[in-house]
Amino acid sequence: MPKFLLFPQSTVFHQIRDQPIRAMKCLGIKIILAAAVLAAMNPASAQQVLRVGLQGAEPGVVRSNNEIGGLQIEILDAIAKNTGFKVTLTITENTRRSFGLMDEGKLDVVAGTTVTAENQANYSFTVGYGTTAEALVVPKTDKKQYLTIADAKALTIVTLRGSPYARYLKQNGIINYKEVETTTDALMAVSTGQADASLFSGVISGYVIKQGLFPNLQIVNSYRPALARPYAMAFPKNTGEILNRANASIQKLIDEGTIRQIFAKYGITID
């Protein structure tokens, strides 16, 4: 069963670090602060652990009181159960940070990421499970029927720093766009009038808006996404047997319908 490491860079860490507890439960799993775990790990035990990074955005990671769960955590938990992996999870503020930690040798895998042409050149990916595409989010007062990103050229659009969405905006001649670190930052910018629209994962933005956290925002239903990509786990190149075991586990979960059931639990239908 995985244990969860909360690094200082993590938004989750900042939310819990002042609480008078050192561990929380998640799917029957202990969540342990990073400093305590890293101090206890020795080289022999570290070789038996798969160190996983995951962006701390809903619905992938969902906080409730003193518990942390979520779509991507449930998928990771299922993979750990049927592979026997011992997993530690670092929850980061964005996927870019997770990849940075893996590049530094501090992680073995990035979970809940998506496959792009750019990162395929540098990393090895598991088989895909479910898909996500970009969504355009605007205030409810904006009634325009945007069909493509070209229709939104007059808007100031906020997206995630260093993401495929940022590259897409630049490539399509969107001059007025801003980059922020987290999905919450992006939605907050639109909600407070600092930007006209946001563009990033429709799975994330759709889930957050359905929870009523930004009641003045809406997803533009007329918008036709152009960046549909599968979710997958990313490993360094030439990972070998660990990648093969992860692939076999994910395919088994797909074939059994487990992946579909987990997505459906969070209101997401996948093909």
JSON list of C-alpha atoms in Angstrom, two decimals, residues 13-98:
[
{"chain": "A", "resi": 13, "resn": "PHE", "atom": "CA", "xyz": [1.64, 20.28, 2.60]},
{"chain": "A", "resi": 14, "resn": "HIS", "atom": "CA", "xyz": [0.90, 23.93, 3.15]},
{"chain": "A", "resi": 15, "resn": "GLN", "atom": "CA", "xyz": [-2.70, 23.12, 4.04]},
{"chain": "A", "resi": 16, "resn": "ILE", "atom": "CA", "xyz": [-1.87, 20.54, 6.71]},
{"chain": "A", "resi": 17, "resn": "ARG", "atom": "CA", "xyz": [1.51, 21.45, 8.10]},
{"chain": "A", "resi": 18, "resn": "ASP", "atom": "CA", "xyz": [0.14, 23.53, 11.00]},
{"chain": "A", "resi": 19, "resn": "GLN", "atom": "CA", "xyz": [-2.25, 20.86, 12.17]},
{"chain": "A", "resi": 20, "resn": "PRO", "atom": "CA", "xyz": [-1.26, 18.98, 15.37]},
{"chain": "A", "resi": 21, "resn": "ILE", "atom": "CA", "xyz": [-1.10, 15.60, 13.67]},
{"chain": "A", "resi": 22, "resn": "ARG", "atom": "CA", "xyz": [1.69, 13.79, 11.89]},
{"chain": "A", "resi": 23, "resn": "ALA", "atom": "CA", "xyz": [-0.27, 11.23, 9.90]},
{"chain": "A", "resi": 24, "resn": "MET", "atom": "CA", "xyz": [-3.64, 10.97, 8.19]},
{"chain": "A", "resi": 25, "resn": "LYS", "atom": "CA", "xyz": [-5.53, 8.14, 6.61]},
{"chain": "A", "resi": 26, "resn": "CYS", "atom": "CA", "xyz": [-6.26, 7.81, 2.91]},
{"chain": "A", "resi": 27, "resn": "LEU", "atom": "CA", "xyz": [-7.83, 4.63, 1.55]},
{"chain": "A", "resi": 28, "resn": "GLY", "atom": "CA", "xyz": [-6.41, 2.93, 4.63]},
{"chain": "A", "resi": 29, "resn": "ILE", "atom": "CA", "xyz": [-2.97, 4.36, 3.82]},
{"chain": "A", "resi": 30, "resn": "LYS", "atom": "CA", "xyz": [-0.87, 6.55, 6.05]},
{"chain": "A", "resi": 31, "resn": "ILE", "atom": "CA", "xyz": [0.03, 10.01, 4.85]},
{"chain": "A", "resi": 32, "resn": "ILE", "atom": "CA", "xyz": [3.40, 10.89, 6.35]},
{"chain": "A", "resi": 33, "resn": "LEU", "atom": "CA", "xyz": [5.25, 14.18, 6.21]},
{"chain": "A", "resi": 34, "resn": "ALA", "atom": "CA", "xyz": [8.31, 13.96, 3.99]},
{"chain": "A", "resi": 35, "resn": "ALA", "atom": "CA", "xyz": [10.96, 14.88, 6.55]},
{"chain": "A", "resi": 36, "resn": "ALA", "atom": "CA", "xyz": [10.02, 12.03, 8.85]},
{"chain": "A", "resi": 37, "resn": "VAL", "atom": "CA", "xyz": [10.01, 9.43, 6.10]},
{"chain": "A", "resi": 38, "resn": "LEU", "atom": "CA", "xyz": [13.17, 10.54, 4.32]},
{"chain": "A", "resi": 39, "resn": "ALA", "atom": "CA", "xyz": [15.10, 10.51, 7.57]},
{"chain": "A", "resi": 40, "resn": "ALA", "atom": "CA", "xyz": [14.08, 6.92, 8.18]},
{"chain": "A", "resi": 41, "resn": "MET", "atom": "CA", "xyz": [14.82, 5.58, 4.70]},
{"chain": "A", "resi": 42, "resn": "ASN", "atom": "CA", "xyz": [18.10, 3.81, 4.07]},
{"chain": "A", "resi": 43, "resn": "PRO", "atom": "CA", "xyz": [19.55, 2.83, 0.66]},
{"chain": "A", "resi": 44, "resn": "ALA", "atom": "CA", "xyz": [18.37, -0.77, 0.95]},
{"chain": "A", "resi": 45, "resn": "SER", "atom": "CA", "xyz": [14.75, 0.17, 1.64]},
{"chain": "A", "resi": 46, "resn": "ALA", "atom": "CA", "xyz": [14.79, 2.94, -0.99]},
{"chain": "A", "resi": 47, "resn": "GLN", "atom": "CA", "xyz": [15.50, 0.38, -3.72]},
{"chain": "A", "resi": 48, "resn": "GLN", "atom": "CA", "xyz": [12.21, -1.36, -2.90]},
{"chain": "A", "resi": 49, "resn": "VAL", "atom": "CA", "xyz": [10.11, 1.80, -3.15]},
{"chain": "A", "resi": 50, "resn": "LEU", "atom": "CA", "xyz": [8.53, 3.28, -6.28]},
{"chain": "A", "resi": 51, "resn": "ARG", "atom": "CA", "xyz": [8.61, 7.06, -5.76]},
{"chain": "A", "resi": 52, "resn": "VAL", "atom": "CA", "xyz": [5.62, 8.62, -7.51]},
{"chain": "A", "resi": 53, "resn": "GLY", "atom": "CA", "xyz": [4.85, 12.29, -8.19]},
{"chain": "A", "resi": 54, "resn": "LEU", "atom": "CA", "xyz": [1.30, 13.55, -8.72]},
{"chain": "A", "resi": 55, "resn": "GLN", "atom": "CA", "xyz": [-0.17, 16.98, -9.33]},
{"chain": "A", "resi": 56, "resn": "GLY", "atom": "CA", "xyz": [-2.40, 17.94, -6.40]},
{"chain": "A", "resi": 57, "resn": "ALA", "atom": "CA", "xyz": [-5.38, 19.12, -8.46]},
{"chain": "A", "resi": 58, "resn": "GLU", "atom": "CA", "xyz": [-8.95, 17.82, -8.17]},
{"chain": "A", "resi": 59, "resn": "PRO", "atom": "CA", "xyz": [-10.33, 15.37, -9.05]},
{"chain": "A", "resi": 60, "resn": "GLY", "atom": "CA", "xyz": [-6.97, 13.58, -9.17]},
{"chain": "A", "resi": 61, "resn": "VAL", "atom": "CA", "xyz": [-6.35, 14.55, -5.54]},
{"chain": "A", "resi": 62, "resn": "VAL", "atom": "CA", "xyz": [-9.36, 15.42, -3.39]},
{"chain": "A", "resi": 63, "resn": "ARG", "atom": "CA", "xyz": [-9.04, 16.70, 0.19]},
{"chain": "A", "resi": 64, "resn": "SER", "atom": "CA", "xyz": [-11.81, 16.23, 2.73]},
{"chain": "A", "resi": 65, "resn": "ASN", "atom": "CA", "xyz": [-11.22, 17.15, 6.36]},
{"chain": "A", "resi": 66, "resn": "ASN", "atom": "CA", "xyz": [-8.23, 15.05, 7.42]},
{"chain": "A", "resi": 67, "resn": "GLU", "atom": "CA", "xyz": [-8.37, 12.65, 4.48]},
{"chain": "A", "resi": 68, "resn": "ILE", "atom": "CA", "xyz": [-6.93, 12.72, 0.99]},
{"chain": "A", "resi": 69, "resn": "GLY", "atom": "CA", "xyz": [-8.28, 10.61, -1.85]},
{"chain": "A", "resi": 70, "resn": "GLY", "atom": "CA", "xyz": [-9.11, 11.25, -5.48]},
{"chain": "A", "resi": 71, "resn": "LEU", "atom": "CA", "xyz": [-9.36, 9.76, -8.94]},
{"chain": "A", "resi": 72, "resn": "GLN", "atom": "CA", "xyz": [-5.63, 9.41, -9.64]},
{"chain": "A", "resi": 73, "resn": "ILE", "atom": "CA", "xyz": [-4.87, 8.25, -6.09]},
{"chain": "A", "resi": 74, "resn": "GLU", "atom": "CA", "xyz": [-7.50, 5.50, -6.37]},
{"chain": "A", "resi": 75, "resn": "ILE", "atom": "CA", "xyz": [-5.98, 4.38, -9.69]},
{"chain": "A", "resi": 76, "resn": "LEU", "atom": "CA", "xyz": [-2.50, 4.39, -8.17]},
{"chain": "A", "resi": 77, "resn": "ASP", "atom": "CA", "xyz": [-3.79, 2.44, -5.18]},
{"chain": "A", "resi": 78, "resn": "ALA", "atom": "CA", "xyz": [-5.30, -0.19, -7.49]},
{"chain": "A", "resi": 79, "resn": "ILE", "atom": "CA", "xyz": [-2.02, -0.49, -9.41]},
{"chain": "A", "resi": 80, "resn": "ALA", "atom": "CA", "xyz": [-0.08, -0.89, -6.16]},
{"chain": "A", "resi": 81, "resn": "LYS", "atom": "CA", "xyz": [-2.44, -3.63, -5.00]},
{"chain": "A", "resi": 82, "resn": "ASN", "atom": "CA", "xyz": [-2.11, -5.82, -8.07]},
{"chain": "A", "resi": 83, "resn": "THR", "atom": "CA", "xyz": [1.61, -5.30, -8.69]},
{"chain": "A", "resi": 84, "resn": "GLY", "atom": "CA", "xyz": [2.95, -5.43, -5.16]},
{"chain": "A", "resi": 85, "resn": "PHE", "atom": "CA", "xyz": [4.73, -2.09, -5.64]},
{"chain": "A", "resi": 86, "resn": "LYS", "atom": "CA", "xyz": [5.66, -0.26, -2.48]},
{"chain": "A", "resi": 87, "resn": "VAL", "atom": "CA", "xyz": [4.80, 3.32, -3.34]},
{"chain": "A", "resi": 88, "resn": "THR", "atom": "CA", "xyz": [5.60, 6.70, -1.83]},
{"chain": "A", "resi": 89, "resn": "LEU", "atom": "CA", "xyz": [3.67, 9.62, -3.29]},
{"chain": "A", "resi": 90, "resn": "THR", "atom": "CA", "xyz": [4.86, 13.21, -3.53]},
{"chain": "A", "resi": 91, "resn": "ILE", "atom": "CA", "xyz": [1.95, 15.56, -4.19]},
{"chain": "A", "resi": 92, "resn": "THR", "atom": "CA", "xyz": [3.18, 18.64, -6.09]},
{"chain": "A", "resi": 93, "resn": "GLU", "atom": "CA", "xyz": [1.58, 21.91, -7.14]},
{"chain": "A", "resi": 94, "resn": "ASN", "atom": "CA", "xyz": [1.73, 21.02, -10.85]},
{"chain": "A", "resi": 95, "resn": "THR", "atom": "CA", "xyz": [2.88, 18.31, -13.24]},
{"chain": "A", "resi": 96, "resn": "ARG", "atom": "CA", "xyz": [5.84, 20.40, -14.36]},
{"chain": "A", "resi": 97, "resn": "ARG", "atom": "CA", "xyz": [7.19, 20.22, -10.80]},
{"chain": "A", "resi": 98, "resn": "SER", "atom": "CA", "xyz": [6.72, 16.43, -10.73]}
]
